[in-house]
Amino acid sequence: MKVDVKLAGNSYSGVPAVLIPLKSGGKARFCEVSDTTAQASDVTKGKKFYDADGNYTEETNTGSGGTATEPVPYKVTVQQSEHQTIAAVFTPKVISSVASLERSGSTSQSLVSEANVTLGYAYNIKTTGDKGWIGGKASISGTLRNGLICGDVVITAAAATKLSTDYDVPAGYTPVYLYQNKLYIDQSLESPLTSKSQIASGSCLYVIDVLHDATSLHQLLTPSNDNREGVGCNEICVDLSNVTKNNITNLGSAFLGNSNLESADMSGFGDIAAIYSLFAYCTSLKCVYFDTLSNIGSETINTYHTFSTCSNLEYLILDNASVDFVVESADDDERGIPDETKVLVPRAALNAYKTNSHWSAAADRILALEDFDIVRKDGTVTVTPKAV
């Protein structure tokens, strides 16, 4: 700043700097810097400055405090291709950790230069084939660290495959193939479903029955042997209309651990011996439709976690005038149905269900299905009470 100075008996006002000859030649500039307000933490890394006391000071700013630096954006290029659409969702995640800092006493301590974190982006990529096409497998290339985007990336997908005209796959659905009681994600049956990462979260699946001879759908969409939340594939809906169900007797754990499944059309099944954990931990499930499915003739009726862990289940539809399907006891915490679930049955069968020993504990929640609009389409089920 400008100051008033006195040199060799002479006074000078508003002097910004003084140039003094050096013994070795040249001149040095001296300035008054007491009005400096910057601190070391404010100065960009790699720069130096004089503080208010005239000290030649090195910066300490690492980008976690003080003067903000503009983040460098990551460029994501999505290369779309014919007959399919690639969609991606990105979620910021902390890459580097912050070391714990221990301090004692009452001395002030600036932490601005001692902690630095870096953000990356987790990603979820989904390819959806046009009607009559199978979307290709998506891939990502570029700057990745521990599975997170840390720089520019390019997202592509293998070419879409045209489906056989024998199948009428709903638009937006991904076909999977049922062969010898197992699911495959490719028409060539070379890639069995062994990991939930093989099916994009939020997908709608259409199951194509290759030989129409299945006897079991055990763990159909649960590639894990664990009985807990989050272990299953996270599809929103599954269309089983192409599956021949006459000989299927095991539905155990078929949808276990799916947190995205919203409804399920289980029409057309017959006598089922195993149905335990069918919808275990399907926490988004709101509606299930049964018609001819029957377990009443099973040697042992086991409905452990069939519905009990479906915390948002609103409607269980039993579209059968005969009481052919039962839970062990409707009010059992692990083998019954959630407290708020309504059971919809034909009006003519209301009394039969309400007085059945397996269902009687939920008698006040057993209602006539004719009082509701029930729409079944492509594996999904929606229920709306009719206007009074």
mmCIF file of C-alpha atoms in Angstrom:
data_model
loop_
_atom_site.group_PDB
_atom_site.id
_atom_site.type_symbol
_atom_site.label_atom_id
_atom_site.label_comp_id
_atom_site.label_asym_id
_atom_site.label_seq_id
_atom_site.Cartn_x
_atom_site.Cartn_y
_atom_site.Cartn_z
ATOM 1 C CA MET A 1 0.000 0.000 0.000
ATOM 2 C CA LYS A 2 1.066 3.647 -0.361
ATOM 3 C CA VAL A 3 2.698 5.226 2.704
ATOM 4 C CA ASP A 4 4.417 8.473 3.695
ATOM 5 C CA VAL A 5 8.204 8.033 4.022
ATOM 6 C CA LYS A 6 11.230 10.120 5.068
ATOM 7 C CA LEU A 7 14.580 9.615 3.355
ATOM 8 C CA ALA A 8 17.763 11.676 3.919
ATOM 9 C CA GLY A 9 15.771 14.343 5.752
ATOM 10 C CA ASN A 10 13.192 14.663 2.987
ATOM 11 C CA SER A 11 9.526 13.650 3.345
ATOM 12 C CA TYR A 12 7.521 11.954 0.593
ATOM 13 C CA SER A 13 3.778 11.259 0.605
ATOM 14 C CA GLY A 14 1.868 8.315 -0.916
ATOM 15 C CA VAL A 15 4.911 6.274 -1.876
ATOM 16 C CA PRO A 16 3.911 2.823 -3.284
ATOM 17 C CA ALA A 17 7.479 1.414 -3.199
ATOM 18 C CA VAL A 18 11.105 2.436 -2.738
ATOM 19 C CA LEU A 19 13.859 1.411 -5.140
ATOM 20 C CA ILE A 20 17.240 1.110 -3.400
ATOM 21 C CA PRO A 21 20.555 0.530 -5.221
ATOM 22 C CA LEU A 22 22.233 -2.766 -4.409
ATOM 23 C CA LYS A 23 25.927 -3.081 -3.610
ATOM 24 C CA SER A 24 26.293 -5.708 -6.327
ATOM 25 C CA GLY A 25 24.465 -3.606 -8.828
ATOM 26 C CA GLY A 26 20.849 -3.278 -9.776
ATOM 27 C CA LYS A 27 18.040 -2.200 -7.523
ATOM 28 C CA ALA A 28 15.686 -3.774 -4.988
ATOM 29 C CA ARG A 29 12.041 -2.821 -4.547
ATOM 30 C CA PHE A 30 10.697 -2.462 -0.991
ATOM 31 C CA CYS A 31 6.942 -2.249 -0.324
ATOM 32 C CA GLU A 32 4.720 -1.922 2.724
ATOM 33 C CA VAL A 33 2.757 -5.216 2.974
ATOM 34 C CA SER A 34 1.067 -4.929 6.392
ATOM 35 C CA ASP A 35 -2.331 -4.638 4.679
ATOM 36 C CA THR A 36 -1.992 -8.124 3.183
ATOM 37 C CA THR A 37 -4.990 -10.285 4.201
ATOM 38 C CA ALA A 38 -4.079 -13.522 2.443
ATOM 39 C CA GLN A 39 -2.960 -16.527 4.448
ATOM 40 C CA ALA A 40 -0.960 -19.511 3.343
ATOM 41 C CA SER A 41 -4.129 -21.586 3.080
ATOM 42 C CA ASP A 42 -5.581 -19.125 0.547
ATOM 43 C CA VAL A 43 -2.809 -19.364 -2.025
ATOM 44 C CA THR A 44 -2.835 -21.866 -4.868
ATOM 45 C CA LYS A 45 -0.432 -24.773 -4.548
ATOM 46 C CA GLY A 46 2.906 -24.057 -6.219
ATOM 47 C CA LYS A 47 2.799 -20.288 -5.528
ATOM 48 C CA LYS A 48 4.565 -18.110 -2.929
ATOM 49 C CA PHE A 49 3.815 -14.703 -1.424
ATOM 50 C CA TYR A 50 4.720 -12.207 1.344
ATOM 51 C CA ASP A 51 2.431 -12.239 4.356
ATOM 52 C CA ALA A 52 1.425 -9.171 6.406
ATOM 53 C CA ASP A 53 4.647 -9.419 8.451
ATOM 54 C CA GLY A 54 6.803 -9.427 5.357
ATOM 55 C CA ASN A 55 7.621 -13.111 5.578
ATOM 56 C CA TYR A 56 8.306 -14.928 2.319
ATOM 57 C CA THR A 57 5.670 -17.675 2.618
ATOM 58 C CA GLU A 58 4.894 -20.868 0.729
ATOM 59 C CA GLU A 59 1.305 -21.840 0.011
ATOM 60 C CA THR A 60 -0.449 -24.692 1.867
ATOM 61 C CA ASN A 61 -3.777 -24.881 0.021
ATOM 62 C CA THR A 62 -4.495 -28.451 -1.213
ATOM 63 C CA GLY A 63 -7.892 -27.664 -2.654
ATOM 64 C CA SER A 64 -9.971 -28.732 0.369
ATOM 65 C CA GLY A 65 -10.408 -25.238 1.770
ATOM 66 C CA GLY A 66 -9.545 -21.576 1.269
ATOM 67 C CA THR A 67 -9.743 -20.331 -2.290
ATOM 68 C CA ALA A 68 -11.926 -22.718 -4.277
ATOM 69 C CA THR A 69 -10.600 -24.215 -7.475
ATOM 70 C CA GLU A 70 -12.946 -25.147 -10.279
ATOM 71 C CA PRO A 71 -13.385 -28.937 -10.556
ATOM 72 C CA VAL A 72 -12.454 -30.454 -13.868
ATOM 73 C CA PRO A 73 -15.602 -32.108 -15.305
ATOM 74 C CA TYR A 74 -15.446 -35.682 -16.544
ATOM 75 C CA LYS A 75 -16.630 -36.197 -20.096
ATOM 76 C CA VAL A 76 -18.926 -39.190 -20.629
ATOM 77 C CA THR A 77 -19.554 -40.191 -24.235
ATOM 78 C CA VAL A 78 -22.400 -42.630 -24.912
ATOM 79 C CA GLN A 79 -22.126 -44.218 -28.349
ATOM 80 C CA GLN A 80 -25.635 -45.360 -29.264
ATOM 81 C CA SER A 81 -26.118 -48.031 -31.909
ATOM 82 C CA GLU A 82 -28.993 -49.367 -33.981
ATOM 83 C CA HIS A 83 -32.004 -51.193 -32.504
ATOM 84 C CA GLN A 84 -31.200 -50.434 -28.875
ATOM 85 C CA THR A 85 -30.894 -47.610 -26.360
ATOM 86 C CA ILE A 86 -28.112 -47.191 -23.823
ATOM 87 C CA ALA A 87 -29.025 -45.420 -20.580
ATOM 88 C CA ALA A 88 -26.694 -44.657 -17.670
ATOM 89 C CA VAL A 89 -27.050 -43.284 -14.144
ATOM 90 C CA PHE A 90 -24.069 -41.852 -12.254
ATOM 91 C CA THR A 91 -23.656 -41.545 -8.482
ATOM 92 C CA PRO A 92 -20.794 -39.586 -6.845
ATOM 93 C CA LYS A 93 -18.618 -41.563 -4.432
ATOM 94 C CA VAL A 94 -15.623 -40.575 -2.286
ATOM 95 C CA ILE A 95 -12.496 -42.304 -3.600
ATOM 96 C CA SER A 96 -9.756 -41.276 -1.150
ATOM 97 C CA SER A 97 -10.181 -41.473 2.591
ATOM 98 C CA VAL A 98 -9.601 -38.720 5.143
ATOM 99 C CA ALA A 99 -6.936 -39.641 7.687
ATOM 100 C CA SER A 100 -7.978 -39.221 11.305
ATOM 101 C CA LEU A 101 -6.257 -36.330 13.086
ATOM 102 C CA GLU A 102 -5.483 -36.308 16.779
ATOM 103 C CA ARG A 103 -4.784 -33.052 18.622
ATOM 104 C CA SER A 104 -4.453 -32.276 22.319
ATOM 105 C CA GLY A 105 -4.336 -29.093 24.363
ATOM 106 C CA SER A 106 -5.988 -25.768 23.637
ATOM 107 C CA THR A 107 -3.780 -24.660 20.742
ATOM 108 C CA SER A 108 -5.678 -23.629 17.622
ATOM 109 C CA GLN A 109 -5.112 -25.954 14.703
ATOM 110 C CA SER A 110 -5.906 -25.324 11.046
ATOM 111 C CA LEU A 111 -6.960 -28.524 9.284
ATOM 112 C CA VAL A 112 -7.615 -27.046 5.871
ATOM 113 C CA SER A 113 -4.374 -28.334 4.395
ATOM 114 C CA GLU A 114 -4.412 -31.705 6.125
ATOM 115 C CA ALA A 115 -7.428 -33.414 4.581
ATOM 116 C CA ASN A 116 -8.126 -33.984 0.916
ATOM 117 C CA VAL A 117 -10.748 -36.189 -0.749
ATOM 118 C CA THR A 118 -11.363 -37.095 -4.362
ATOM 119 C CA LEU A 119 -14.711 -37.904 -5.955
ATOM 120 C CA GLY A 120 -15.368 -40.604 -8.507
ATOM 121 C CA TYR A 121 -18.654 -41.773 -9.970
ATOM 122 C CA ALA A 122 -20.316 -45.146 -9.655
ATOM 123 C CA TYR A 123 -22.374 -46.050 -12.698
ATOM 124 C CA ASN A 124 -25.313 -48.225 -13.664
ATOM 125 C CA ILE A 125 -25.606 -48.873 -17.404
ATOM 126 C CA LYS A 126 -28.627 -50.466 -19.049
ATOM 127 C CA THR A 127 -29.223 -51.372 -22.682
ATOM 128 C CA THR A 128 -32.804 -51.795 -23.845
ATOM 129 C CA GLY A 129 -33.454 -53.444 -27.178
ATOM 130 C CA ASP A 130 -36.171 -52.241 -29.505
ATOM 131 C CA LYS A 131 -39.169 -54.534 -29.892
ATOM 132 C CA GLY A 132 -37.942 -57.753 -31.473
ATOM 133 C CA TRP A 133 -34.292 -57.129 -30.553
ATOM 134 C CA ILE A 134 -31.999 -58.109 -27.673
ATOM 135 C CA GLY A 135 -29.884 -55.226 -26.416
ATOM 136 C CA GLY A 136 -26.134 -55.884 -26.549
ATOM 137 C CA LYS A 137 -23.903 -56.031 -23.479
ATOM 138 C CA ALA A 138 -22.772 -52.570 -22.380
ATOM 139 C CA SER A 139 -19.140 -51.745 -21.657
ATOM 140 C CA ILE A 140 -17.223 -48.733 -20.407
ATOM 141 C CA SER A 141 -13.660 -47.681 -21.175
ATOM 142 C CA GLY A 142 -11.508 -44.781 -20.064
ATOM 143 C CA THR A 143 -10.278 -43.558 -16.714
ATOM 144 C CA LEU A 144 -11.560 -45.906 -14.017
ATOM 145 C CA ARG A 145 -10.297 -46.630 -10.513
ATOM 146 C CA ASN A 146 -11.724 -49.435 -8.379
ATOM 147 C CA GLY A 147 -14.789 -49.516 -10.587
ATOM 148 C CA LEU A 148 -15.422 -45.764 -10.367
ATOM 149 C CA ILE A 149 -15.218 -43.142 -13.116
ATOM 150 C CA CYS A 150 -12.271 -40.839 -12.414
ATOM 151 C CA GLY A 151 -11.876 -39.140 -15.797
ATOM 152 C CA ASP A 152 -13.204 -39.179 -19.336
ATOM 153 C CA VAL A 153 -14.984 -42.401 -20.337
ATOM 154 C CA VAL A 154 -16.798 -43.866 -23.339
ATOM 155 C CA ILE A 155 -19.839 -46.124 -22.991
ATOM 156 C CA THR A 156 -20.668 -48.528 -25.809
ATOM 157 C CA ALA A 157 -22.683 -51.703 -26.303
ATOM 158 C CA ALA A 158 -22.297 -54.768 -28.454
ATOM 159 C CA ALA A 159 -24.590 -54.918 -31.452
ATOM 160 C CA ALA A 160 -28.236 -55.723 -30.770
ATOM 161 C CA THR A 161 -29.384 -59.224 -31.752
ATOM 162 C CA LYS A 162 -32.625 -59.807 -33.633
ATOM 163 C CA LEU A 163 -34.968 -62.176 -31.857
ATOM 164 C CA SER A 164 -36.567 -65.163 -33.474
ATOM 165 C CA THR A 165 -40.027 -64.286 -34.768
ATOM 166 C CA ASP A 166 -41.382 -67.141 -32.636
ATOM 167 C CA TYR A 167 -41.196 -64.871 -29.574
ATOM 168 C CA ASP A 168 -43.311 -61.807 -28.924
ATOM 169 C CA VAL A 169 -41.165 -59.944 -26.416
ATOM 170 C CA PRO A 170 -42.865 -56.784 -25.088
ATOM 171 C CA ALA A 171 -41.161 -53.526 -26.026
ATOM 172 C CA GLY A 172 -38.586 -52.492 -23.444
ATOM 173 C CA TYR A 173 -38.243 -56.006 -21.991
ATOM 174 C CA THR A 174 -34.995 -57.958 -21.914
ATOM 175 C CA PRO A 175 -35.338 -61.629 -22.884
ATOM 176 C CA VAL A 176 -33.729 -64.316 -20.745
ATOM 177 C CA TYR A 177 -33.828 -68.017 -21.523
ATOM 178 C CA LEU A 178 -35.080 -70.857 -19.319
ATOM 179 C CA TYR A 179 -33.279 -74.095 -20.135
ATOM 180 C CA GLN A 180 -33.100 -77.193 -17.928
ATOM 181 C CA ASN A 181 -34.403 -75.248 -14.905
ATOM 182 C CA LYS A 182 -31.755 -72.531 -15.225
ATOM 183 C CA LEU A 183 -31.752 -69.038 -16.685
ATOM 184 C CA TYR A 184 -29.375 -67.956 -19.415
ATOM 185 C CA ILE A 185 -28.880 -64.395 -20.579
ATOM 186 C CA ASP A 186 -28.084 -65.279 -24.188
ATOM 187 C CA GLN A 187 -29.958 -67.119 -26.910
ATOM 188 C CA SER A 188 -26.952 -69.376 -27.511
ATOM 189 C CA LEU A 189 -27.263 -70.682 -23.905
ATOM 190 C CA GLU A 190 -23.569 -70.095 -23.293
ATOM 191 C CA SER A 191 -23.961 -67.609 -20.406
ATOM 192 C CA PRO A 192 -25.885 -68.941 -17.399
ATOM 193 C CA LEU A 193 -27.088 -66.439 -14.816
ATOM 194 C CA THR A 194 -24.504 -66.734 -12.057
ATOM 195 C CA SER A 195 -24.249 -63.132 -10.835
ATOM 196 C CA LYS A 196 -26.794 -60.362 -10.297
ATOM 197 C CA SER A 197 -24.440 -58.012 -12.153
ATOM 198 C CA GLN A 198 -25.376 -59.811 -15.399
ATOM 199 C CA ILE A 199 -28.839 -58.217 -15.340
ATOM 200 C CA ALA A 200 -29.091 -54.437 -15.151
ATOM 201 C CA SER A 201 -30.898 -53.137 -12.093
ATOM 202 C CA GLY A 202 -34.392 -51.930 -12.956
ATOM 203 C CA SER A 203 -34.823 -54.218 -15.973
ATOM 204 C CA CYS A 204 -38.074 -55.769 -17.153
ATOM 205 C CA LEU A 205 -37.464 -59.415 -18.039
ATOM 206 C CA TYR A 206 -39.295 -61.723 -20.425
ATOM 207 C CA VAL A 207 -38.566 -65.405 -19.743
ATOM 208 C CA ILE A 208 -38.398 -67.536 -22.891
ATOM 209 C CA ASP A 209 -38.979 -71.227 -22.182
ATOM 210 C CA VAL A 210 -36.614 -73.005 -24.569
ATOM 211 C CA LEU A 211 -37.797 -76.620 -24.192
ATOM 212 C CA HIS A 212 -41.014 -76.146 -22.185
ATOM 213 C CA ASP A 213 -40.024 -78.939 -19.820
ATOM 214 C CA ALA A 214 -39.073 -77.055 -16.650
ATOM 215 C CA THR A 215 -39.824 -78.696 -13.301
ATOM 216 C CA SER A 216 -38.324 -76.080 -10.983
ATOM 217 C CA LEU A 217 -37.810 -72.330 -10.758
ATOM 218 C CA HIS A 218 -35.815 -72.659 -7.542
ATOM 219 C CA GLN A 219 -33.578 -69.575 -7.089
ATOM 220 C CA LEU A 220 -34.524 -68.554 -10.629
ATOM 221 C CA LEU A 221 -33.347 -64.959 -10.175
ATOM 222 C CA THR A 222 -31.258 -65.362 -7.029
ATOM 223 C CA PRO A 223 -27.689 -66.374 -7.936
ATOM 224 C CA SER A 224 -26.768 -66.575 -4.224
ATOM 225 C CA ASN A 225 -27.414 -69.163 -1.546
ATOM 226 C CA ASP A 226 -27.789 -66.481 1.132
ATOM 227 C CA ASN A 227 -31.223 -65.775 2.597
ATOM 228 C CA ARG A 228 -31.067 -62.023 3.067
ATOM 229 C CA GLU A 229 -31.927 -58.689 1.538
ATOM 230 C CA GLY A 230 -30.128 -57.579 -1.616
ATOM 231 C CA VAL A 231 -28.857 -60.938 -2.903
ATOM 232 C CA GLY A 232 -31.301 -61.264 -5.809
ATOM 233 C CA CYS A 233 -31.393 -59.645 -9.223
ATOM 234 C CA ASN A 234 -33.046 -56.235 -9.084
ATOM 235 C CA GLU A 235 -35.498 -56.402 -11.983
ATOM 236 C CA ILE A 236 -38.746 -54.431 -11.702
ATOM 237 C CA CYS A 237 -40.938 -57.098 -13.291
ATOM 238 C CA VAL A 238 -40.724 -60.589 -14.782
ATOM 239 C CA ASP A 239 -43.063 -61.855 -17.490
ATOM 240 C CA LEU A 240 -43.513 -65.642 -17.131
ATOM 241 C CA SER A 241 -46.282 -65.938 -19.747
ATOM 242 C CA ASN A 242 -44.074 -67.948 -22.140
ATOM 243 C CA VAL A 243 -43.178 -70.516 -19.468
ATOM 244 C CA THR A 244 -44.976 -73.865 -19.491
ATOM 245 C CA LYS A 245 -45.884 -74.340 -15.836
ATOM 246 C CA ASN A 246 -47.641 -77.737 -15.811
ATOM 247 C CA ASN A 247 -44.679 -79.657 -14.386
ATOM 248 C CA ILE A 248 -43.132 -76.985 -12.176
ATOM 249 C CA THR A 249 -43.354 -77.948 -8.495
ATOM 250 C CA ASN A 250 -40.610 -75.847 -6.877
ATOM 251 C CA LEU A 251 -40.758 -72.044 -6.580
ATOM 252 C CA GLY A 252 -38.503 -71.801 -3.536
ATOM 253 C CA SER A 253 -36.459 -68.571 -3.335
ATOM 254 C CA ALA A 254 -37.261 -67.713 -6.969
ATOM 255 C CA PHE A 255 -37.280 -63.935 -6.348
ATOM 256 C CA LEU A 256 -35.474 -63.845 -3.006
ATOM 257 C CA GLY A 257 -33.622 -60.621 -2.166
ATOM 258 C CA ASN A 258 -34.985 -58.482 -5.000
ATOM 259 C CA SER A 259 -35.441 -54.930 -3.700
ATOM 260 C CA ASN A 260 -36.938 -53.558 -6.960
ATOM 261 C CA LEU A 261 -39.658 -56.069 -7.872
ATOM 262 C CA GLU A 262 -42.992 -54.214 -7.750
ATOM 263 C CA SER A 263 -45.575 -56.852 -8.706
ATOM 264 C CA ALA A 264 -45.761 -60.460 -9.842
ATOM 265 C CA ASP A 265 -48.251 -62.323 -12.035
ATOM 266 C CA MET A 266 -47.945 -65.961 -10.929
ATOM 267 C CA SER A 267 -50.896 -67.230 -12.947
ATOM 268 C CA GLY A 268 -51.063 -70.704 -14.455
ATOM 269 C CA PHE A 269 -49.093 -72.679 -11.875
ATOM 270 C CA GLY A 270 -50.505 -75.940 -10.521
ATOM 271 C CA ASP A 271 -49.515 -78.088 -7.551
ATOM 272 C CA ILE A 272 -46.451 -76.624 -5.864
ATOM 273 C CA ALA A 273 -44.420 -78.570 -3.298
ATOM 274 C CA ALA A 274 -41.955 -75.809 -2.347
ATOM 275 C CA ILE A 275 -42.765 -72.117 -2.076
ATOM 276 C CA TYR A 276 -40.577 -71.031 0.867
ATOM 277 C CA SER A 277 -38.803 -67.661 0.535
ATOM 278 C CA LEU A 278 -40.485 -67.098 -2.840
ATOM 279 C CA PHE A 279 -40.585 -63.322 -2.322
ATOM 280 C CA ALA A 280 -38.290 -63.028 0.702
ATOM 281 C CA TYR A 281 -37.036 -59.464 1.216
ATOM 282 C CA CYS A 282 -38.835 -58.124 -1.861
ATOM 283 C CA THR A 283 -39.314 -54.814 -0.067
ATOM 284 C CA SER A 284 -40.832 -52.954 -3.052
ATOM 285 C CA LEU A 285 -43.380 -55.674 -3.852
ATOM 286 C CA LYS A 286 -46.936 -54.303 -3.743
ATOM 287 C CA CYS A 287 -49.080 -56.914 -5.465
ATOM 288 C CA VAL A 288 -49.011 -60.683 -6.183
ATOM 289 C CA TYR A 289 -51.536 -62.601 -8.307
ATOM 290 C CA PHE A 290 -52.230 -66.354 -7.893
ATOM 291 C CA ASP A 291 -55.035 -68.280 -9.541
ATOM 292 C CA THR A 292 -54.570 -72.028 -9.972
ATOM 293 C CA LEU A 293 -51.425 -72.318 -7.854
ATOM 294 C CA SER A 294 -51.996 -74.838 -5.070
ATOM 295 C CA ASN A 295 -49.966 -75.970 -2.081
ATOM 296 C CA ILE A 296 -52.796 -77.388 0.040
ATOM 297 C CA GLY A 297 -51.897 -80.923 -0.994
ATOM 298 C CA SER A 298 -48.219 -80.633 -0.059
ATOM 299 C CA GLU A 299 -46.892 -83.135 2.450
ATOM 300 C CA THR A 300 -45.501 -80.184 4.436
ATOM 301 C CA ILE A 301 -46.803 -76.640 4.007
ATOM 302 C CA ASN A 302 -43.807 -74.366 4.385
ATOM 303 C CA THR A 303 -44.375 -70.646 3.765
ATOM 304 C CA TYR A 304 -41.341 -69.366 5.634
ATOM 305 C CA HIS A 305 -40.587 -65.872 4.274
ATOM 306 C CA THR A 306 -42.889 -66.429 1.314
ATOM 307 C CA PHE A 307 -44.524 -63.047 1.990
ATOM 308 C CA SER A 308 -43.696 -62.053 5.569
ATOM 309 C CA THR A 309 -40.674 -59.895 4.719
ATOM 310 C CA CYS A 310 -42.503 -58.039 1.916
ATOM 311 C CA SER A 311 -42.967 -54.936 4.051
ATOM 312 C CA ASN A 312 -44.918 -52.996 1.380
ATOM 313 C CA LEU A 313 -47.176 -55.778 0.104
ATOM 314 C CA GLU A 314 -50.625 -54.216 -0.342
ATOM 315 C CA TYR A 315 -52.569 -56.960 -2.148
ATOM 316 C CA LEU A 316 -52.367 -60.742 -2.354
ATOM 317 C CA ILE A 317 -54.872 -61.862 -5.006
ATOM 318 C CA LEU A 318 -56.115 -65.455 -4.810
ATOM 319 C CA ASP A 319 -58.324 -65.715 -7.886
ATOM 320 C CA ASN A 320 -59.637 -69.171 -7.055
ATOM 321 C CA ALA A 321 -63.025 -70.114 -5.598
ATOM 322 C CA SER A 322 -61.373 -73.101 -3.930
ATOM 323 C CA VAL A 323 -59.012 -72.569 -1.016
ATOM 324 C CA ASP A 324 -56.088 -74.227 -2.780
ATOM 325 C CA PHE A 325 -53.317 -71.942 -1.568
ATOM 326 C CA VAL A 326 -52.649 -71.213 2.098
ATOM 327 C CA VAL A 327 -49.957 -69.807 4.343
ATOM 328 C CA GLU A 328 -49.100 -71.660 7.551
ATOM 329 C CA SER A 329 -50.880 -68.981 9.570
ATOM 330 C CA ALA A 330 -51.788 -65.538 8.307
ATOM 331 C CA ASP A 331 -50.616 -63.784 11.498
ATOM 332 C CA ASP A 332 -47.298 -65.615 11.846
ATOM 333 C CA ASP A 333 -44.434 -63.107 11.765
ATOM 334 C CA GLU A 334 -42.255 -65.270 9.524
ATOM 335 C CA ARG A 335 -44.697 -67.617 7.785
ATOM 336 C CA GLY A 336 -47.752 -65.432 7.281
ATOM 337 C CA ILE A 337 -48.485 -62.139 5.546
ATOM 338 C CA PRO A 338 -47.693 -58.539 6.585
ATOM 339 C CA ASP A 339 -50.214 -56.897 8.921
ATOM 340 C CA GLU A 340 -51.439 -54.412 6.306
ATOM 341 C CA THR A 341 -51.796 -56.822 3.364
ATOM 342 C CA LYS A 342 -55.307 -57.266 1.943
ATOM 343 C CA VAL A 343 -56.248 -60.689 0.572
ATOM 344 C CA LEU A 344 -58.563 -60.482 -2.461
ATOM 345 C CA VAL A 345 -60.653 -63.575 -3.270
ATOM 346 C CA PRO A 346 -63.817 -64.271 -5.319
ATOM 347 C CA ARG A 347 -66.899 -62.941 -3.576
ATOM 348 C CA ALA A 348 -68.464 -66.397 -3.626
ATOM 349 C CA ALA A 349 -65.500 -67.755 -1.652
ATOM 350 C CA LEU A 350 -65.267 -65.055 1.041
ATOM 351 C CA ASN A 351 -66.649 -67.246 3.794
ATOM 352 C CA ALA A 352 -64.540 -70.235 2.789
ATOM 353 C CA TYR A 353 -61.320 -68.226 3.105
ATOM 354 C CA LYS A 354 -62.343 -66.322 6.257
ATOM 355 C CA THR A 355 -63.165 -69.536 8.129
ATOM 356 C CA ASN A 356 -60.144 -71.491 6.893
ATOM 357 C CA SER A 357 -57.756 -72.117 9.785
ATOM 358 C CA HIS A 358 -54.767 -70.835 7.806
ATOM 359 C CA TRP A 359 -56.460 -67.565 6.821
ATOM 360 C CA SER A 360 -58.879 -66.863 9.680
ATOM 361 C CA ALA A 361 -56.423 -64.594 11.539
ATOM 362 C CA ALA A 362 -56.694 -62.169 8.600
ATOM 363 C CA ALA A 363 -60.458 -62.501 8.138
ATOM 364 C CA ASP A 364 -61.030 -58.749 8.474
ATOM 365 C CA ARG A 365 -58.632 -58.162 5.565
ATOM 366 C CA ILE A 366 -60.086 -60.740 3.193
ATOM 367 C CA LEU A 367 -62.105 -58.815 0.594
ATOM 368 C CA ALA A 368 -64.016 -59.514 -2.616
ATOM 369 C CA LEU A 369 -61.766 -59.067 -5.641
ATOM 370 C CA GLU A 370 -64.806 -57.966 -7.671
ATOM 371 C CA ASP A 371 -64.671 -54.662 -5.749
ATOM 372 C CA PHE A 372 -61.315 -53.852 -7.335
ATOM 373 C CA ASP A 373 -60.048 -53.129 -10.830
ATOM 374 C CA ILE A 374 -57.252 -55.631 -11.408
ATOM 375 C CA VAL A 375 -55.083 -55.173 -14.500
ATOM 376 C CA ARG A 376 -52.528 -57.801 -15.519
ATOM 377 C CA LYS A 377 -50.141 -56.972 -18.354
ATOM 378 C CA ASP A 378 -46.723 -58.319 -19.347
ATOM 379 C CA GLY A 379 -46.039 -59.821 -15.929
ATOM 380 C CA THR A 380 -47.195 -56.781 -13.964
ATOM 381 C CA VAL A 381 -50.284 -56.450 -11.788
ATOM 382 C CA THR A 382 -52.035 -53.267 -10.687
ATOM 383 C CA VAL A 383 -54.956 -53.021 -8.293
ATOM 384 C CA THR A 384 -57.311 -50.060 -7.831
ATOM 385 C CA PRO A 385 -60.389 -50.013 -5.578
ATOM 386 C CA LYS A 386 -63.547 -49.381 -7.574
ATOM 387 C CA ALA A 387 -65.463 -46.189 -6.902
ATOM 388 C CA VAL A 388 -68.319 -46.720 -4.473
#
